[in-house]
């Protein structure tokens, strides 16, 4: 018993010395800052993404036939959800607006002058922020009520615009459905054509279609759309090679 007892004491002693050594190591070793570790481990860390919620202020954009669904409200709601998704993944997000306003100067009285100032200021704001990517959110509307379905648009200036456009459209089909549309190339959208970065415009649905107007108003659809756009962006930044669209 005596021998065994001494042996036990010795082992305990070694244990204490080891524990002390580990403690010393813990105190002397400078642990990495938790926030920087988190940032390092997130998929969009180091990425600057600009979000443009279309319209705002006196420019309401498209409105449903019943007058209850207004484009500027839908675009802002989806943009805010998208902002949160992207920030949670480590992206630095720049918003052209976060409230119900346009970007024209206070003295621009006429609606037409305001509109042209607004869009130029959006381009300037985006370019000054030198983002890696811009996504502009809009709601579609045409005279015929029969068309529906979300669709992405891109300017051909950057190859990446076509790629992200494809991935977002693919995610919209997967997450939301209600569309067989394919990404469309355009040179007619001032903002996505004039910015110095890859850019995609998402028409999140047709407010001129009664069923889709109802969907556009629902928080579920708005969150699902933000999620689809977010997933498309994630796929691009995870290095997925998107086939180039027609
Ligand atoms: Zn619009």
Coordinates of N, CA and C and ligand atoms in Angstrom, one line a residue:
X1 N 0.8 -1.2 0.0 CA 0.0 0.0 0.0 C 0.9 1.3 0.0
X2 N 2.0 1.2 0.9 CA 2.9 2.3 1.0 C 3.5 2.7 -0.3
X3 N 4.0 1.7 -1.0 CA 4.7 1.9 -2.4 C 3.7 2.6 -3.3
X4 N 2.5 1.9 -3.4 CA 1.5 2.4 -4.3 C 1.1 3.8 -4.0
X5 N 1.0 4.1 -2.7 CA 0.6 5.4 -2.2 C 1.6 6.5 -2.7
X6 N 2.9 6.2 -2.6 CA 3.9 7.1 -3.0 C 3.8 7.4 -4.5
X7 N 3.6 6.3 -5.2 CA 3.5 6.3 -6.7 C 2.4 7.3 -7.1
X8 N 1.2 7.1 -6.4 CA 0.0 8.0 -6.6 C 0.4 9.5 -6.4
X9 N 1.1 9.7 -5.3 CA 1.4 11.1 -5.0 C 2.3 11.7 -6.1
X10 N 3.3 10.8 -6.6 CA 4.2 11.3 -7.6 C 3.4 11.7 -8.9
X11 N 2.5 10.8 -9.2 CA 1.7 11.1 -10.4 C 0.9 12.4 -10.3
X12 N 0.3 12.5 -9.1 CA -0.5 13.7 -8.8 C 0.4 15.0 -9.0
X13 N 1.7 14.8 -8.4 CA 2.6 15.9 -8.5 C 2.9 16.3 -9.9
X14 N 3.1 15.3 -10.8 CA 3.4 15.6 -12.2 C 2.2 16.3 -12.8
X15 N 1.0 15.8 -12.4 CA -0.2 16.4 -12.9 C -0.3 17.8 -12.6
X16 N 0.0 18.2 -11.4 CA 0.0 19.6 -11.0 C 1.0 20.5 -11.8
X17 N 2.2 19.9 -12.0 CA 3.2 20.6 -12.7 C 2.8 20.9 -14.1
X18 N 2.1 19.8 -14.7 CA 1.6 19.9 -16.1 C 0.5 21.0 -16.2
X19 N -0.4 20.9 -15.2 CA -1.5 21.9 -15.1 C -0.9 23.3 -15.0
X20 N 0.1 23.5 -14.2 CA 0.8 24.8 -14.0 C 1.4 25.3 -15.3
X21 N 2.0 24.3 -16.0 CA 2.7 24.7 -17.3 C 1.7 25.1 -18.3
X22 N 0.5 24.4 -18.3 CA -0.5 24.8 -19.3 C -1.1 26.1 -19.0
X23 N -1.3 26.4 -17.7 CA -1.7 27.7 -17.3 C -0.8 28.8 -17.7
X24 N 0.5 28.6 -17.5 CA 1.5 29.6 -17.9 C 1.5 29.8 -19.4
X25 N 1.3 28.7 -20.1 CA 1.2 28.9 -21.6 C 0.0 29.7 -21.9
X26 N -1.1 29.4 -21.3 CA -2.4 30.2 -21.6 C -2.2 31.6 -21.3
X27 N -1.4 32.0 -20.2 CA -1.3 33.4 -19.8 C -0.3 34.1 -20.8
X28 N 0.7 33.3 -21.2 CA 1.8 34.0 -22.0 C 1.4 34.0 -23.5
X29 N 0.6 33.0 -23.9 CA 0.2 33.0 -25.3 C -0.9 34.0 -25.6
X30 N -0.7 34.8 -26.6 CA -1.7 35.8 -26.9 C -2.7 35.2 -27.8
X31 N -3.9 35.0 -27.1 CA -5.0 34.4 -27.9 C -5.5 35.4 -29.0
X32 N -5.8 34.8 -30.2 CA -6.3 35.8 -31.2 C -7.6 36.4 -30.8
X33 N -7.8 37.6 -31.2 CA -9.1 38.3 -30.9 C -10.2 37.5 -31.5
X34 N -11.3 37.3 -30.7 CA -12.4 36.5 -31.1 C -13.1 37.0 -32.4
X35 N -13.2 38.4 -32.4 CA -13.9 39.0 -33.5 C -13.2 38.8 -34.8
X36 N -11.8 38.9 -34.7 CA -11.1 38.7 -36.0 C -11.1 37.2 -36.4
X37 N -11.1 36.3 -35.4 CA -11.2 34.9 -35.8 C -12.6 34.6 -36.5
X38 N -13.6 35.2 -35.9 CA -15.0 35.0 -36.5 C -15.0 35.6 -37.9
X39 N -14.4 36.8 -38.1 CA -14.4 37.4 -39.4 C -13.6 36.6 -40.4
X40 N -12.5 36.0 -39.9 CA -11.7 35.2 -40.8 C -12.4 34.0 -41.3
X41 N -13.3 33.4 -40.5 CA -14.0 32.2 -40.8 C -15.3 32.4 -41.6
X42 N -15.7 33.6 -41.9 CA -16.9 33.9 -42.6 C -16.7 33.9 -44.1
X43 N -17.7 33.4 -44.9 CA -17.4 33.3 -46.3 C -17.3 34.6 -47.1
X44 N -17.8 35.7 -46.6 CA -17.8 37.0 -47.4 C -16.9 38.0 -46.8
X45 N -16.0 37.6 -45.8 CA -15.1 38.5 -45.2 C -14.2 39.2 -46.3
X46 N -14.1 40.5 -46.1 CA -13.2 41.3 -47.0 C -14.0 41.7 -48.3
X47 N -15.2 41.3 -48.4 CA -16.0 41.6 -49.6 C -16.9 42.9 -49.3
X48 N -16.9 43.8 -50.2 CA -17.7 45.0 -50.1 C -18.9 44.8 -51.1
X49 N -20.1 44.8 -50.6 CA -21.2 44.7 -51.5 C -22.2 45.8 -51.4
X50 N -22.5 46.5 -52.5 CA -23.5 47.6 -52.5 C -24.9 47.1 -52.8
X51 N -25.8 47.6 -52.1 CA -27.2 47.2 -52.4 C -28.0 48.5 -52.7
X52 N -28.7 48.5 -53.8 CA -29.5 49.6 -54.2 C -31.0 49.3 -54.1
X53 N -31.7 49.7 -53.1 CA -33.2 49.6 -53.1 C -33.8 50.6 -54.1
X54 N -34.4 50.1 -55.2 CA -34.9 51.0 -56.2 C -35.9 52.0 -55.7
X55 N -35.8 53.3 -56.3 CA -36.8 54.3 -56.0 C -36.7 54.8 -54.5
X56 N -37.8 55.5 -54.0 CA -37.7 56.1 -52.7 C -38.2 57.5 -52.7
X57 N -38.7 58.0 -51.6 CA -39.2 59.3 -51.5 C -40.4 59.6 -52.4
X58 N -40.3 60.7 -53.1 CA -41.5 61.0 -54.0 C -41.6 60.1 -55.2
X59 N -40.5 59.3 -55.4 CA -40.5 58.4 -56.5 C -40.9 57.0 -56.0
X60 N -42.2 56.7 -56.1 CA -42.6 55.4 -55.5 C -42.4 54.2 -56.4
X61 N -42.1 54.4 -57.7 CA -41.9 53.3 -58.6 C -43.2 52.7 -59.0
X62 N -43.2 51.5 -59.4 CA -44.5 50.8 -59.8 C -45.4 50.6 -58.7
X63 N -46.7 50.6 -59.0 CA -47.7 50.4 -57.9 C -48.7 49.4 -58.4
X64 N -49.2 48.5 -57.5 CA -50.2 47.5 -57.9 C -51.5 48.2 -58.3
X65 N -52.4 47.5 -59.0 CA -53.6 48.1 -59.5 C -54.5 48.6 -58.4
X66 N -54.5 47.8 -57.3 CA -55.3 48.2 -56.1 C -54.6 49.4 -55.3
X67 N -53.4 49.6 -55.7 CA -52.7 50.8 -55.0 C -52.0 50.4 -53.7
X68 N -52.1 49.2 -53.3 CA -51.6 48.8 -52.0 C -50.2 48.3 -52.0
X69 N -49.7 47.9 -53.1 CA -48.3 47.4 -53.2 C -47.4 48.4 -53.9
X70 N -46.5 49.0 -53.2 CA -45.7 50.1 -53.8 C -44.2 49.6 -54.0
X71 N -43.7 49.8 -55.2 CA -42.3 49.3 -55.4 C -41.3 49.7 -54.4
X72 N -41.2 51.1 -54.1 CA -40.2 51.6 -53.2 C -40.2 50.9 -51.8
X73 N -41.4 50.4 -51.4 CA -41.4 49.7 -50.1 C -41.0 48.3 -50.2
X74 N -41.3 47.6 -51.3 CA -40.9 46.2 -51.5 C -39.4 46.2 -51.7
X75 N -38.8 47.1 -52.5 CA -37.4 47.0 -52.7 C -36.6 47.3 -51.5
X76 N -37.1 48.2 -50.6 CA -36.4 48.5 -49.4 C -36.5 47.3 -48.4
X77 N -37.6 46.7 -48.3 CA -37.8 45.6 -47.4 C -36.8 44.4 -47.8
X78 N -36.8 44.1 -49.1 CA -36.0 43.0 -49.5 C -34.5 43.3 -49.3
X79 N -34.2 44.6 -49.6 CA -32.8 45.1 -49.5 C -32.3 45.0 -48.0
X80 N -33.2 45.3 -47.1 CA -32.8 45.2 -45.7 C -32.5 43.8 -45.2
X81 N -33.4 42.9 -45.7 CA -33.2 41.5 -45.4 C -31.9 41.0 -46.0
X82 N -31.6 41.4 -47.2 CA -30.4 41.0 -47.9 C -29.2 41.5 -47.2
X83 N -29.3 42.8 -46.8 CA -28.2 43.4 -46.1 C -27.8 42.6 -44.8
X84 N -28.8 42.1 -44.1 CA -28.6 41.4 -42.9 C -27.9 40.0 -43.2
X85 N -28.4 39.3 -44.2 CA -27.8 38.0 -44.6 C -26.4 38.2 -45.0
X86 N -26.1 39.3 -45.8 CA -24.7 39.5 -46.2 C -23.8 39.9 -45.1
X87 N -24.3 40.7 -44.2 CA -23.5 41.1 -43.0 C -23.2 39.9 -42.1
X88 N -24.2 39.1 -42.0 CA -23.9 37.9 -41.1 C -22.9 37.0 -41.7
X89 N -22.6 37.1 -43.0 CA -21.6 36.3 -43.7 C -20.3 37.0 -43.8
X90 N -20.2 38.2 -43.1 CA -18.9 38.9 -43.1 C -18.7 40.0 -44.1
X91 N -19.7 40.2 -45.0 CA -19.6 41.2 -46.0 C -19.7 42.6 -45.4
X92 N -19.0 43.6 -46.0 CA -19.2 45.0 -45.6 C -20.3 45.5 -46.6
X93 N -21.4 46.0 -46.1 CA -22.5 46.3 -47.0 C -22.7 47.8 -47.1
X94 N -22.8 48.3 -48.3 CA -23.1 49.8 -48.5 C -24.5 49.8 -49.1
X95 N -25.3 50.6 -48.5 CA -26.7 50.8 -49.0 C -26.9 52.2 -49.6
X96 N -27.5 52.2 -50.8 CA -27.8 53.6 -51.4 C -28.8 54.3 -50.6
X97 N -29.7 53.6 -49.9 CA -30.7 54.2 -49.0 C -31.1 53.1 -48.0
X98 N -31.5 53.6 -46.8 CA -32.0 52.7 -45.8 C -33.3 53.2 -45.2
X99 N -33.8 54.2 -45.9 CA -35.1 54.8 -45.5 C -35.9 55.2 -46.7
X100 N -37.1 55.7 -46.5 CA -37.9 56.2 -47.6 C -37.5 57.5 -48.1
X101 N -36.5 57.6 -49.0 CA -36.1 58.9 -49.5 C -35.4 58.6 -50.9
X102 N -35.3 59.7 -51.7 CA -34.5 59.6 -52.9 C -33.1 60.3 -52.6
X103 N -32.3 60.2 -53.6 CA -30.9 60.8 -53.4 C -30.7 62.1 -54.0
X104 N -31.8 62.8 -54.4 CA -31.7 64.1 -55.1 C -31.4 65.2 -54.0
X105 N -30.9 66.3 -54.4 CA -30.6 67.4 -53.5 C -31.9 68.1 -53.1
X106 N -32.0 68.7 -51.9 CA -33.3 69.2 -51.4 C -33.9 70.3 -52.3
X107 N -33.0 71.0 -53.1 CA -33.5 72.1 -53.9 C -34.0 71.6 -55.3
X108 N -33.9 70.3 -55.6 CA -34.3 69.8 -56.9 C -35.9 69.6 -56.8
X109 N -36.6 70.6 -57.3 CA -38.0 70.6 -57.1 C -38.8 69.7 -58.0
X110 N -38.5 69.8 -59.3 CA -39.3 69.0 -60.3 C -39.0 67.5 -60.2
X111 N -40.0 66.7 -60.3 CA -39.9 65.3 -60.2 C -38.8 64.7 -61.2
X112 N -38.9 65.3 -62.4 CA -37.9 64.8 -63.5 C -36.5 65.1 -63.1
X113 N -36.3 66.4 -62.6 CA -34.9 66.8 -62.2 C -34.5 65.9 -61.0
X114 N -35.4 65.7 -60.1 CA -35.1 64.8 -58.9 C -34.6 63.4 -59.4
X115 N -35.4 62.9 -60.3 CA -35.1 61.5 -60.8 C -33.7 61.4 -61.4
X116 N -33.3 62.4 -62.2 CA -32.0 62.3 -62.9 C -30.9 62.6 -61.8
X117 N -31.1 63.5 -60.9 CA -30.1 63.7 -59.8 C -30.0 62.4 -59.0
X118 N -31.1 61.9 -58.7 CA -31.2 60.7 -57.8 C -30.3 59.6 -58.4
X119 N -30.5 59.3 -59.6 CA -29.8 58.1 -60.2 C -28.3 58.4 -60.4
X120 N -28.0 59.7 -60.7 CA -26.6 60.0 -60.8 C -25.9 59.9 -59.4
X121 N -26.6 60.3 -58.4 CA -26.1 60.3 -57.0 C -25.9 58.8 -56.6
X122 N -26.8 58.0 -57.0 CA -26.6 56.5 -56.7 C -25.4 56.0 -57.3
X123 N -25.1 56.3 -58.6 CA -23.9 55.9 -59.3 C -22.7 56.4 -58.5
X124 N -22.7 57.7 -58.1 CA -21.6 58.3 -57.4 C -21.3 57.6 -56.1
X125 N -22.4 57.4 -55.4 CA -22.3 56.7 -54.0 C -21.7 55.3 -54.2
X126 N -22.2 54.6 -55.2 CA -21.6 53.2 -55.4 C -20.2 53.3 -55.8
X127 N -19.8 54.1 -56.7 CA -18.4 54.2 -57.2 C -17.5 54.7 -56.1
X128 N -18.0 55.6 -55.3 CA -17.1 56.1 -54.2 C -16.8 55.0 -53.1
X129 N -17.7 54.1 -53.0 CA -17.5 53.0 -52.0 C -16.7 51.9 -52.6
X130 N -16.3 51.9 -53.9 CA -15.5 50.9 -54.6 C -15.9 49.5 -54.1
X131 N -17.2 49.1 -54.3 CA -17.6 47.7 -53.9 C -17.1 46.7 -54.9
X132 N -17.1 45.4 -54.5 CA -16.8 44.3 -55.4 C -18.0 44.0 -56.3
X133 N -19.1 44.4 -55.8 CA -20.3 44.0 -56.5 C -21.5 44.9 -56.1
X134 N -22.4 45.1 -57.1 CA -23.6 45.9 -56.8 C -24.9 45.1 -57.1
X135 N -25.8 45.0 -56.2 CA -27.1 44.5 -56.6 C -28.2 45.5 -56.4
X136 N -28.9 45.8 -57.5 CA -30.0 46.8 -57.5 C -31.3 46.0 -57.5
X137 N -32.3 46.4 -56.6 CA -33.5 45.7 -56.5 C -34.7 46.6 -57.0
X138 N -35.4 46.0 -57.9 CA -36.6 46.7 -58.5 C -37.8 45.7 -58.6
X139 N -38.9 46.3 -58.9 CA -40.2 45.5 -59.1 C -40.6 45.8 -60.5
X140 N -41.0 44.8 -61.2 CA -41.4 44.9 -62.6 C -42.9 45.3 -62.7
X141 N -43.3 45.9 -63.8 CA -44.7 46.2 -64.1 C -44.9 46.5 -65.6
X142 N -45.9 45.9 -66.1 CA -46.2 46.1 -67.5 C -47.7 46.2 -67.6
X143 N -48.3 46.8 -68.7 CA -49.7 47.0 -68.8 C -50.5 45.7 -68.7
X144 N -50.0 44.6 -69.3 CA -50.8 43.3 -69.2 C -50.6 42.7 -67.9
X145 N -51.7 42.2 -67.3 CA -51.6 41.6 -65.9 C -51.1 40.2 -66.0
X146 N -50.9 39.6 -67.2 CA -50.7 38.1 -67.2 C -49.2 37.7 -66.9
X147 N -48.3 38.6 -67.0 CA -46.9 38.2 -66.8 C -46.5 38.2 -65.3
X148 N -45.7 37.2 -65.0 CA -45.2 37.2 -63.6 C -43.8 36.5 -63.6
X149 N -43.1 36.5 -62.5 CA -41.8 35.9 -62.3 C -40.6 36.8 -62.2
X150 N -39.8 36.5 -61.3 CA -38.6 37.4 -61.0 C -37.6 37.1 -62.1
X151 N -36.7 38.1 -62.4 CA -35.7 38.0 -63.4 C -34.5 38.9 -63.1
X152 N -33.3 38.4 -63.4 CA -32.1 39.2 -63.2 C -31.7 39.8 -64.5
X153 N -31.1 41.0 -64.4 CA -30.5 41.7 -65.6 C -29.1 42.1 -65.3
X154 N -28.3 42.1 -66.3 CA -26.9 42.5 -66.1 C -26.4 43.3 -67.3
X155 N -25.4 44.1 -67.0 CA -24.7 44.9 -68.1 C -23.5 44.1 -68.5
X156 N -23.2 44.1 -69.8 CA -22.1 43.2 -70.3 C -20.7 43.7 -70.0
X157 N -20.6 44.8 -69.3 CA -19.2 45.4 -69.1 C -18.3 44.5 -68.3
X158 N -18.9 43.7 -67.4 CA -18.1 42.8 -66.5 C -18.6 41.4 -66.7
X159 N -17.7 40.4 -66.9 CA -18.0 39.0 -67.1 C -18.7 38.5 -65.8
X160 N -18.2 39.0 -64.7 CA -18.7 38.6 -63.4 C -20.2 38.9 -63.2
X161 N -20.7 40.0 -63.9 CA -22.1 40.4 -63.8 C -22.9 39.3 -64.3
X162 N -22.5 38.7 -65.5 CA -23.3 37.7 -66.1 C -23.3 36.4 -65.2
X163 N -22.2 36.1 -64.6 CA -22.1 35.0 -63.8 C -23.0 35.1 -62.5
X164 N -22.9 36.2 -61.8 CA -23.7 36.3 -60.6 C -25.2 36.4 -61.0
X165 N -25.5 37.0 -62.1 CA -26.8 37.1 -62.6 C -27.4 35.7 -62.8
X166 N -26.6 34.8 -63.4 CA -27.0 33.4 -63.6 C -27.3 32.7 -62.3
X167 N -26.3 32.9 -61.4 CA -26.4 32.2 -60.1 C -27.6 32.7 -59.2
X168 N -27.9 34.0 -59.3 CA -29.0 34.5 -58.6 C -30.3 34.0 -59.2
X169 N -30.4 34.0 -60.5 CA -31.6 33.5 -61.2 C -31.8 32.0 -60.9
X170 N -30.8 31.3 -60.8 CA -30.8 29.9 -60.5 C -31.4 29.7 -59.1
X171 N -30.9 30.5 -58.1 CA -31.4 30.4 -56.8 C -32.8 30.9 -56.6
X172 N -33.2 31.9 -57.4 CA -34.6 32.3 -57.4 C -35.5 31.1 -57.8
X173 N -35.1 30.4 -58.9 CA -35.9 29.3 -59.3 C -35.9 28.2 -58.3
X174 N -34.8 28.0 -57.6 CA -34.7 26.9 -56.6 C -35.4 27.2 -55.3
X175 N -35.2 28.5 -54.8 CA -35.8 28.9 -53.5 C -37.2 29.3 -53.6
X176 N -37.6 30.0 -54.7 CA -38.9 30.6 -54.8 C -39.8 30.0 -55.9
X177 N -39.2 29.7 -57.1 CA -40.0 29.2 -58.2 C -40.8 30.3 -58.8
X178 N -42.0 30.0 -59.3 CA -42.8 31.0 -60.0 C -42.1 31.7 -61.2
X179 N -41.1 31.1 -61.7 CA -40.4 31.7 -62.9 C -39.6 30.7 -63.7
X180 N -39.7 30.9 -65.0 CA -38.8 30.1 -65.9 C -37.9 31.1 -66.6
X181 N -37.9 32.3 -66.1 CA -37.1 33.3 -66.8 C -35.6 33.0 -66.7
X182 N -34.9 33.6 -67.7 CA -33.4 33.5 -67.7 C -32.8 34.9 -67.6
X183 N -31.6 35.0 -67.1 CA -30.9 36.3 -67.0 C -30.9 37.0 -68.3
X184 N -31.1 38.3 -68.3 CA -31.1 39.1 -69.5 C -30.0 40.2 -69.5
X185 N -29.3 40.2 -70.7 CA -28.3 41.2 -70.8 C -28.9 42.5 -71.3
X186 N -28.5 43.6 -70.7 CA -29.1 44.9 -71.1 C -28.0 46.0 -71.0
X187 N -28.2 47.0 -71.9 CA -27.4 48.2 -71.9 C -28.2 49.4 -71.5
X188 N -29.4 49.2 -71.2 CA -30.4 50.3 -71.0 C -30.7 50.7 -69.6
X189 N -30.0 50.0 -68.6 CA -30.2 50.4 -67.2 C -29.1 51.2 -66.8
X190 N -29.3 52.5 -66.6 CA -28.3 53.5 -66.3 C -27.3 53.1 -65.1
X191 N -27.9 52.7 -64.0 CA -27.1 52.4 -62.8 C -26.2 51.3 -63.0
X192 N -26.7 50.1 -63.5 CA -25.8 49.0 -63.6 C -24.8 49.1 -64.8
X193 N -25.1 50.0 -65.7 CA -24.2 50.3 -66.8 C -23.1 51.2 -66.4
X194 N -23.4 52.2 -65.6 CA -22.5 53.3 -65.3 C -21.5 53.0 -64.1
X195 N -21.9 52.0 -63.2 CA -21.0 51.8 -62.1 C -19.7 51.0 -62.5
X196 N -18.7 51.2 -61.7 CA -17.3 50.7 -62.1 C -17.1 49.3 -61.4
X197 N -18.2 48.6 -61.3 CA -18.0 47.2 -60.7 C -19.1 46.3 -61.3
X198 N -18.9 45.0 -61.2 CA -19.9 44.1 -61.6 C -21.2 44.4 -60.9
X199 N -22.3 44.3 -61.7 CA -23.6 44.7 -61.1 C -24.7 43.9 -61.7
X200 N -25.7 43.6 -60.9 CA -26.9 42.9 -61.3 C -28.1 43.6 -60.8
X201 N -29.1 43.7 -61.7 CA -30.4 44.3 -61.2 C -31.4 43.1 -61.1
X202 N -32.1 43.0 -60.0 CA -33.1 42.0 -59.9 C -34.5 42.6 -59.9
X203 N -35.3 42.2 -60.9 CA -36.7 42.5 -60.9 C -37.3 41.4 -60.1
X204 N -37.8 41.7 -58.9 CA -38.2 40.7 -57.9 C -39.6 40.1 -58.2
X205 N -40.3 40.6 -59.2 CA -41.6 40.1 -59.6 C -42.4 41.2 -60.2
X206 N -43.6 40.9 -60.7 CA -44.4 41.8 -61.4 C -45.6 42.3 -60.5
X207 N -45.6 43.6 -60.2 CA -46.6 44.1 -59.4 C -47.9 44.2 -60.2
X208 N -47.8 44.2 -61.5 CA -48.9 44.3 -62.4 C -49.7 42.9 -62.5
X209 N -49.2 41.9 -61.9 CA -49.9 40.6 -61.8 C -50.5 40.5 -60.4
X210 N -51.8 40.3 -60.3 CA -52.5 40.3 -59.0 C -51.9 39.4 -58.0
X211 N -51.7 38.1 -58.5 CA -51.1 37.1 -57.5 C -49.7 37.5 -57.1
X212 N -48.9 37.9 -58.0 CA -47.6 38.3 -57.6 C -47.5 39.5 -56.8
X213 N -48.4 40.5 -57.0 CA -48.5 41.7 -56.1 C -48.7 41.3 -54.7
X214 N -49.6 40.2 -54.5 CA -49.8 39.8 -53.1 C -48.5 39.1 -52.5
X215 N -47.9 38.3 -53.4 CA -46.6 37.7 -52.9 C -45.6 38.8 -52.5
X216 N -45.4 39.8 -53.4 CA -44.4 40.8 -53.1 C -44.6 41.6 -51.8
X217 N -45.9 41.6 -51.4 CA -46.2 42.3 -50.1 C -45.9 41.4 -48.9
X218 N -45.8 40.1 -49.1 CA -45.6 39.2 -47.9 C -44.2 39.2 -47.4
X219 N -44.0 39.2 -46.1 CA -42.7 39.1 -45.5 C -42.0 37.8 -45.9
X220 N -42.8 36.7 -46.0 CA -42.2 35.4 -46.4 C -41.5 35.5 -47.7
X221 N -42.2 36.1 -48.7 CA -41.7 36.2 -50.0 C -40.5 37.1 -50.1
X222 N -40.6 38.2 -49.3 CA -39.5 39.2 -49.3 C -38.2 38.6 -48.7
X223 N -38.4 37.8 -47.6 CA -37.2 37.1 -47.0 C -36.7 36.1 -47.9
X224 N -37.6 35.3 -48.6 CA -37.1 34.2 -49.5 C -36.4 34.8 -50.7
X225 N -36.9 36.0 -51.2 CA -36.2 36.6 -52.3 C -34.8 37.1 -51.9
X226 N -34.7 37.7 -50.7 CA -33.4 38.2 -50.2 C -32.5 37.0 -50.0
X227 N -33.0 35.9 -49.5 CA -32.2 34.7 -49.3 C -31.7 34.1 -50.7
X228 N -32.6 34.1 -51.7 CA -32.2 33.6 -53.0 C -31.1 34.5 -53.6
X229 N -31.2 35.8 -53.4 CA -30.1 36.7 -54.0 C -28.8 36.4 -53.2
X230 N -29.0 36.3 -51.9 CA -27.8 36.0 -51.0 C -27.1 34.7 -51.4
X231 N -27.9 33.7 -51.6 CA -27.4 32.4 -51.9 C -26.6 32.4 -53.3
X232 N -27.2 33.2 -54.2 CA -26.5 33.3 -55.5 C -25.2 34.0 -55.4
X233 N -25.1 35.1 -54.5 CA -23.9 35.8 -54.3 C -22.9 34.9 -53.6
X234 N -23.4 34.1 -52.6 CA -22.5 33.2 -51.9 C -21.9 32.1 -52.9
X235 N -22.7 31.6 -53.8 CA -22.2 30.7 -54.8 C -21.1 31.3 -55.6
X236 N -21.2 32.5 -56.0 CA -20.2 33.2 -56.8 C -18.9 33.3 -56.0
X237 N -19.1 33.8 -54.7 CA -17.9 34.0 -53.9 C -17.3 32.7 -53.4
X238 N -18.0 31.6 -53.5 CA -17.4 30.3 -53.1 C -16.6 29.7 -54.3
X239 N -16.5 30.5 -55.4 CA -15.7 30.1 -56.5 C -16.4 29.2 -57.5
X240 N -17.7 29.1 -57.4 CA -18.5 28.3 -58.4 C -18.4 29.0 -59.8
X241 N -18.2 28.2 -60.8 CA -18.1 28.7 -62.1 C -19.5 28.6 -62.7
X242 N -20.1 29.7 -63.0 CA -21.5 29.7 -63.6 C -21.3 29.6 -65.1
X243 N -22.2 28.8 -65.7 CA -22.2 28.9 -67.2 C -22.7 30.2 -67.6
X244 N -22.1 30.7 -68.7 CA -22.5 32.1 -69.2 C -23.9 32.0 -69.8
X245 N -24.7 32.9 -69.5 CA -26.1 32.9 -70.0 C -26.2 33.3 -71.4
X246 N -27.3 32.9 -72.1 CA -27.5 33.2 -73.5 C -27.5 34.7 -73.7
Ligands
LIG1 ZN1 -38.1 50.2 -60.6

